[in-house]
CSV table of C-alpha atoms and ligand atoms in Angstrom, one decimal:
chain,number,residue,atom,x,y,z
A,1,MET,CA,25.6,-18.1,-16.7
A,2,LYS,CA,26.8,-21.6,-15.8
A,3,LYS,CA,25.5,-24.4,-17.9
A,4,ARG,CA,23.8,-26.0,-15.0
A,5,THR,CA,22.1,-22.7,-13.9
A,6,PHE,CA,21.1,-22.2,-17.5
A,7,LEU,CA,19.5,-25.6,-17.7
A,8,LYS,CA,17.7,-25.1,-14.4
A,9,THR,CA,16.5,-21.7,-15.4
A,10,GLY,CA,15.5,-22.9,-18.8
A,11,LEU,CA,13.5,-25.7,-17.2
A,12,PHE,CA,11.9,-23.4,-14.7
A,13,LEU,CA,10.9,-21.0,-17.4
A,14,SER,CA,9.4,-23.8,-19.6
A,15,VAL,CA,7.4,-25.1,-16.6
A,16,ALA,CA,6.3,-21.6,-15.7
A,17,ALA,CA,5.3,-20.9,-19.3
A,18,VAL,CA,3.1,-24.0,-19.3
A,19,ALA,CA,1.8,-23.6,-15.8
A,20,ALA,CA,0.9,-19.9,-15.7
A,21,PRO,CA,-1.9,-20.2,-18.3
A,22,LEU,CA,-3.2,-23.4,-16.7
A,23,ILE,CA,-3.3,-21.6,-13.3
A,24,ASN,CA,-5.2,-18.7,-14.9
A,25,ALA,CA,-7.5,-21.0,-16.7
A,26,CYS,CA,-8.3,-22.9,-13.5
A,27,LYS,CA,-9.2,-19.7,-11.8
A,28,GLY,CA,-11.4,-18.7,-14.7
A,29,ALA,CA,-9.8,-15.3,-14.6
A,30,GLY,CA,-7.2,-13.4,-16.6
A,31,LYS,CA,-8.5,-14.4,-20.0
A,32,SER,CA,-10.4,-12.4,-22.6
A,33,ALA,CA,-13.1,-13.8,-24.7
A,34,ASN,CA,-10.6,-14.9,-27.4
A,35,GLY,CA,-8.5,-16.8,-24.9
A,36,THR,CA,-5.6,-14.3,-24.7
A,37,ALA,CA,-4.2,-13.9,-21.2
A,38,THR,CA,-5.0,-10.4,-20.1
A,39,GLY,CA,-5.3,-10.3,-16.3
A,40,PRO,CA,-2.8,-10.5,-13.5
A,41,VAL,CA,-1.4,-13.8,-12.3
A,42,ILE,CA,-2.5,-14.1,-8.7
A,43,PRO,CA,-0.3,-16.2,-6.5
A,44,PRO,CA,-2.1,-19.0,-4.5
A,45,PRO,CA,-2.9,-18.0,-0.9
A,46,LYS,CA,0.1,-18.8,1.4
A,47,LEU,CA,-1.5,-18.8,4.8
A,48,ARG,CA,-4.8,-19.7,6.4
A,49,ARG,CA,-6.0,-17.2,9.0
A,50,THR,CA,-7.6,-18.5,12.1
A,51,THR,CA,-8.0,-15.3,14.2
A,52,PRO,CA,-9.9,-12.0,13.5
A,53,PHE,CA,-8.0,-8.9,12.3
A,54,THR,CA,-6.9,-6.6,15.2
A,55,LEU,CA,-5.6,-3.1,15.4
A,56,PRO,CA,-1.8,-2.9,15.3
A,57,ALA,CA,-0.3,-0.7,18.0
A,58,LEU,CA,1.3,2.6,16.7
A,59,PRO,CA,5.1,2.4,16.7
A,60,TYR,CA,5.2,5.8,18.5
A,61,PRO,CA,2.9,7.7,20.9
A,62,THR,CA,-0.1,9.4,19.4
A,63,GLY,CA,1.6,12.8,20.0
A,64,GLY,CA,4.9,11.6,18.6
A,65,LEU,CA,4.4,13.2,15.2
A,66,GLU,CA,3.7,16.7,16.6
A,67,PRO,CA,3.8,19.4,15.5
A,68,TYR,CA,3.5,18.0,11.9
A,69,ILE,CA,0.6,15.6,12.7
A,70,ASP,CA,-1.3,16.5,15.8
A,71,LYS,CA,-2.1,14.1,18.7
A,72,LEU,CA,-5.9,14.4,18.5
A,73,THR,CA,-5.9,13.6,14.8
A,74,MET,CA,-3.7,10.5,15.4
A,75,GLU,CA,-5.9,9.4,18.3
A,76,ILE,CA,-9.1,9.5,16.1
A,77,HIS,CA,-7.4,8.3,12.9
A,78,HIS,CA,-5.7,5.3,14.5
A,79,GLY,CA,-8.1,4.5,17.4
A,80,LYS,CA,-11.4,5.2,15.6
A,81,HIS,CA,-11.0,5.2,11.8
A,82,HIS,CA,-8.5,2.4,11.5
A,83,GLN,CA,-10.4,0.4,14.2
A,84,ALA,CA,-13.6,0.8,12.3
A,85,TYR,CA,-12.1,-0.6,9.1
A,86,ILE,CA,-11.0,-3.6,11.1
A,87,ASN,CA,-14.4,-4.1,12.7
A,88,ASN,CA,-16.1,-3.8,9.4
A,89,LEU,CA,-13.6,-6.1,7.6
A,90,ASN,CA,-14.1,-8.8,10.3
A,91,ASP,CA,-17.8,-8.5,9.8
A,92,ALA,CA,-17.6,-8.4,5.9
A,93,VAL,CA,-15.4,-11.5,5.5
A,94,LYS,CA,-17.7,-13.8,7.6
A,95,ASP,CA,-19.3,-16.5,5.5
A,96,THR,CA,-17.1,-15.7,2.5
A,97,VAL,CA,-14.1,-17.4,1.0
A,98,TYR,CA,-12.0,-14.5,2.3
A,99,ASN,CA,-12.7,-15.5,5.9
A,100,GLU,CA,-9.6,-17.7,6.0
A,101,TYR,CA,-7.3,-15.4,4.0
A,102,GLU,CA,-4.5,-13.3,5.3
A,103,LEU,CA,-4.8,-9.6,4.5
A,104,ASP,CA,-2.3,-9.6,1.7
A,105,ASP,CA,-4.1,-12.5,0.0
A,106,ILE,CA,-7.5,-10.7,0.3
A,107,ILE,CA,-5.9,-7.5,-1.2
A,108,ALA,CA,-4.4,-9.5,-4.2
A,109,ARG,CA,-7.7,-11.2,-4.9
A,110,ILE,CA,-10.4,-8.7,-4.3
A,111,THR,CA,-12.4,-7.7,-7.3
A,112,ALA,CA,-14.4,-4.6,-8.4
A,113,SER,CA,-17.7,-6.5,-8.1
A,114,ASP,CA,-20.5,-5.1,-5.9
A,115,ALA,CA,-20.4,-8.3,-3.8
A,116,ASP,CA,-16.7,-7.5,-2.9
A,117,LYS,CA,-17.2,-3.8,-2.2
A,118,LYS,CA,-17.4,-3.9,1.6
A,119,ILE,CA,-14.4,-6.2,1.9
A,120,ARG,CA,-12.5,-4.1,-0.7
A,121,ASN,CA,-13.0,-0.9,1.2
A,122,ASN,CA,-12.3,-2.3,4.6
A,123,ALA,CA,-9.4,-4.6,3.7
A,124,GLY,CA,-7.9,-1.7,1.9
A,125,GLY,CA,-8.5,0.6,4.9
A,126,HIS,CA,-6.8,-1.9,7.2
A,127,TRP,CA,-3.8,-2.5,4.9
A,128,ASN,CA,-3.3,1.1,4.0
A,129,HIS,CA,-3.4,2.4,7.6
A,130,SER,CA,-1.2,-0.4,9.0
A,131,PHE,CA,1.4,0.6,6.3
A,132,PHE,CA,0.9,4.4,6.8
A,133,TRP,CA,1.8,4.3,10.6
A,134,GLN,CA,5.0,2.4,9.8
A,135,ILE,CA,6.4,4.7,7.2
A,136,MET,CA,6.2,7.7,9.5
A,137,ALA,CA,8.4,8.3,12.6
A,138,PRO,CA,8.9,11.1,15.1
A,139,GLY,CA,11.3,13.9,14.3
A,140,THR,CA,13.0,12.3,11.3
A,141,ASN,CA,13.2,15.3,9.1
A,142,SER,CA,15.5,13.2,7.0
A,143,ALA,CA,16.0,12.3,3.3
A,144,PRO,CA,16.3,9.0,1.5
A,145,GLU,CA,19.8,7.4,1.6
A,146,GLY,CA,21.6,4.6,-0.2
A,147,GLN,CA,20.1,2.6,-3.1
A,148,LEU,CA,16.7,4.3,-2.6
A,149,ALA,CA,18.2,7.7,-2.8
A,150,THR,CA,20.0,6.7,-6.0
A,151,ALA,CA,16.8,5.2,-7.5
A,152,ILE,CA,14.8,8.4,-6.6
A,153,ASN,CA,17.5,10.6,-8.2
A,154,THR,CA,17.7,8.5,-11.3
A,155,THR,CA,13.9,8.3,-11.7
A,156,PHE,CA,12.9,11.9,-10.8
A,157,GLY,CA,16.0,13.9,-11.2
A,158,SER,CA,16.5,14.8,-7.5
A,159,TYR,CA,14.9,14.3,-4.1
A,160,ASP,CA,13.3,17.8,-4.4
A,161,LYS,CA,11.9,17.0,-7.8
A,162,PHE,CA,10.5,13.7,-6.4
A,163,LYS,CA,8.8,15.7,-3.6
A,164,VAL,CA,7.2,18.0,-6.1
A,165,ALA,CA,5.9,15.1,-8.2
A,166,PHE,CA,4.6,13.2,-5.2
A,167,SER,CA,3.0,16.3,-3.8
A,168,ASP,CA,1.3,17.1,-7.1
A,169,ALA,CA,0.0,13.5,-7.2
A,170,ALA,CA,-1.3,13.8,-3.7
A,171,LYS,CA,-3.0,17.2,-4.4
A,172,SER,CA,-4.6,15.7,-7.6
A,173,VAL,CA,-6.6,13.1,-5.8
A,174,PHE,CA,-10.2,14.1,-6.1
A,175,GLY,CA,-12.0,13.6,-2.9
A,176,SER,CA,-10.6,10.8,-0.7
A,177,GLY,CA,-7.7,8.5,-1.6
A,178,TRP,CA,-4.0,7.9,-1.4
A,179,ALA,CA,-0.8,8.8,-3.2
A,180,TRP,CA,1.9,6.1,-3.5
A,181,LEU,CA,5.5,5.6,-4.4
A,182,CYS,CA,5.8,2.1,-5.7
A,183,VAL,CA,8.3,-0.4,-7.1
A,184,GLY,CA,6.9,-1.8,-10.4
A,185,LYS,CA,7.3,-5.3,-11.9
A,186,ASP,CA,10.3,-3.8,-13.9
A,187,LYS,CA,11.9,-2.8,-10.6
A,188,GLY,CA,11.4,0.8,-11.5
A,189,LEU,CA,10.0,3.5,-9.2
A,190,PHE,CA,6.7,5.2,-10.0
A,191,ILE,CA,4.2,7.5,-8.4
A,192,THR,CA,0.5,6.7,-8.6
A,193,THR,CA,-2.8,7.5,-6.8
A,194,THR,CA,-5.8,5.4,-5.8
A,195,PRO,CA,-9.3,6.4,-4.9
A,196,ASN,CA,-11.0,5.6,-1.5
A,197,GLN,CA,-9.1,2.8,0.2
A,198,ASP,CA,-7.8,1.0,-2.9
A,199,ASN,CA,-4.1,0.4,-3.2
A,200,PRO,CA,-1.6,-0.7,-5.9
A,201,LEU,CA,-1.5,-4.2,-4.5
A,202,MET,CA,-5.1,-4.8,-5.7
A,203,LEU,CA,-4.2,-6.7,-8.8
A,204,GLN,CA,-7.7,-6.9,-10.1
A,205,ILE,CA,-8.6,-3.3,-9.4
A,206,ALA,CA,-5.6,-0.8,-9.4
A,207,ALA,CA,-5.0,1.0,-12.7
A,208,LYS,CA,-1.2,0.6,-12.1
A,209,THR,CA,0.0,-2.2,-9.8
A,210,GLY,CA,3.2,-2.3,-7.8
A,211,THR,CA,4.7,-2.7,-4.3
A,212,PRO,CA,4.1,0.5,-2.2
A,213,VAL,CA,7.2,1.8,-0.4
A,214,LEU,CA,5.7,5.2,0.6
A,215,GLY,CA,2.1,6.2,0.9
A,216,LEU,CA,0.1,9.2,1.9
A,217,ASP,CA,-3.5,9.2,3.2
A,218,VAL,CA,-5.2,12.3,1.7
A,219,TRP,CA,-8.6,11.7,3.2
A,220,GLU,CA,-9.8,14.8,5.0
A,221,HIS,CA,-9.9,12.8,8.3
A,222,ALA,CA,-6.1,12.6,8.1
A,223,TYR,CA,-5.6,16.4,8.3
A,224,TYR,CA,-8.8,18.4,8.7
A,225,LEU,CA,-8.5,19.2,12.5
A,226,LYS,CA,-5.1,20.8,12.1
A,227,HIS,CA,-5.0,21.9,8.5
A,228,GLN,CA,-8.7,22.2,7.6
A,229,ASN,CA,-9.1,22.5,3.9
A,230,LYS,CA,-5.4,23.1,3.2
A,231,ARG,CA,-4.2,19.7,1.9
A,232,PRO,CA,-1.0,21.2,0.5
A,233,ASP,CA,0.1,22.2,4.0
A,234,TYR,CA,-0.5,18.7,5.3
A,235,ILE,CA,1.4,17.2,2.4
A,236,ASN,CA,4.3,19.5,3.2
A,237,ALA,CA,4.2,18.6,6.9
A,238,PHE,CA,4.2,14.8,6.0
A,239,PHE,CA,7.7,15.1,4.5
A,240,SER,CA,9.0,16.1,8.0
A,241,VAL,CA,7.9,12.8,9.5
A,242,VAL,CA,8.6,10.3,6.7
A,243,ASN,CA,10.5,7.3,8.1
A,244,TRP,CA,13.0,7.0,5.3
A,245,LYS,CA,14.8,4.1,7.0
A,246,GLU,CA,11.6,2.1,6.9
A,247,VAL,CA,10.9,3.1,3.3
A,248,ALA,CA,14.4,2.0,2.3
A,249,LEU,CA,13.8,-1.4,3.9
A,250,ARG,CA,10.6,-1.9,2.0
A,251,PHE,CA,12.4,-0.7,-1.2
A,252,ASP,CA,15.3,-3.2,-0.7
A,253,LYS,CA,12.8,-6.0,-0.2
A,254,ALA,CA,10.8,-5.1,-3.3
A,255,MET,CA,13.9,-4.9,-5.4
A,256,PHE,CA,15.2,-8.3,-4.3
B,301,MN3,MN1,-7.2,7.5,6.9
């Protein structure tokens, strides 16, 4: 490291070391009774939102993922379920501090309190589904490539072993929830699950936090029409429509 870079970095680290506890103290969060920092450091909100949340268009036709995910399921899942999360979220944030926050800022701040419950469920529902549509694509039947493929092989042994581990996690979700492949703070890949519409970006809620790069909705509404009670068949079908190019883009961004 050059001297100048070292000095700058050193200065930055010193400022950060002093500032972080102050920021936490100001928020009144992230501290235990004895004053030790325990909670996550939540970044200040970046943007102020002035318009209601709206349903993002699917990046492919509703029948585009056939035969793996059927058209009717997609029509209802995107047009009814996702839309309902958005309607309920717009309603829930009214007259709250979250009314001006972008979705990412709500997700990072939302707490497990009863008062936040409706926003938590519906902000999660909106974020998770917006993400889910993007990480699938018609007729991909592909596998990870490049740095992502290397990271998957290093972490899980091989792509096939990763598929088994991810599928097992998805099968293990009791009731409704999601399975995720994430990049952690240490830049390592890990698999986790969340109940209901929680996700690993919920710093105050998730058991393990990280940046999702792949996610699978295992609510019955995602597969019941085609697969009925056979969740493993749906999980298997999902791997035929994963948009690995999009997953790799998200991975590269999370690693940077
Ligand atoms: Mn769903």
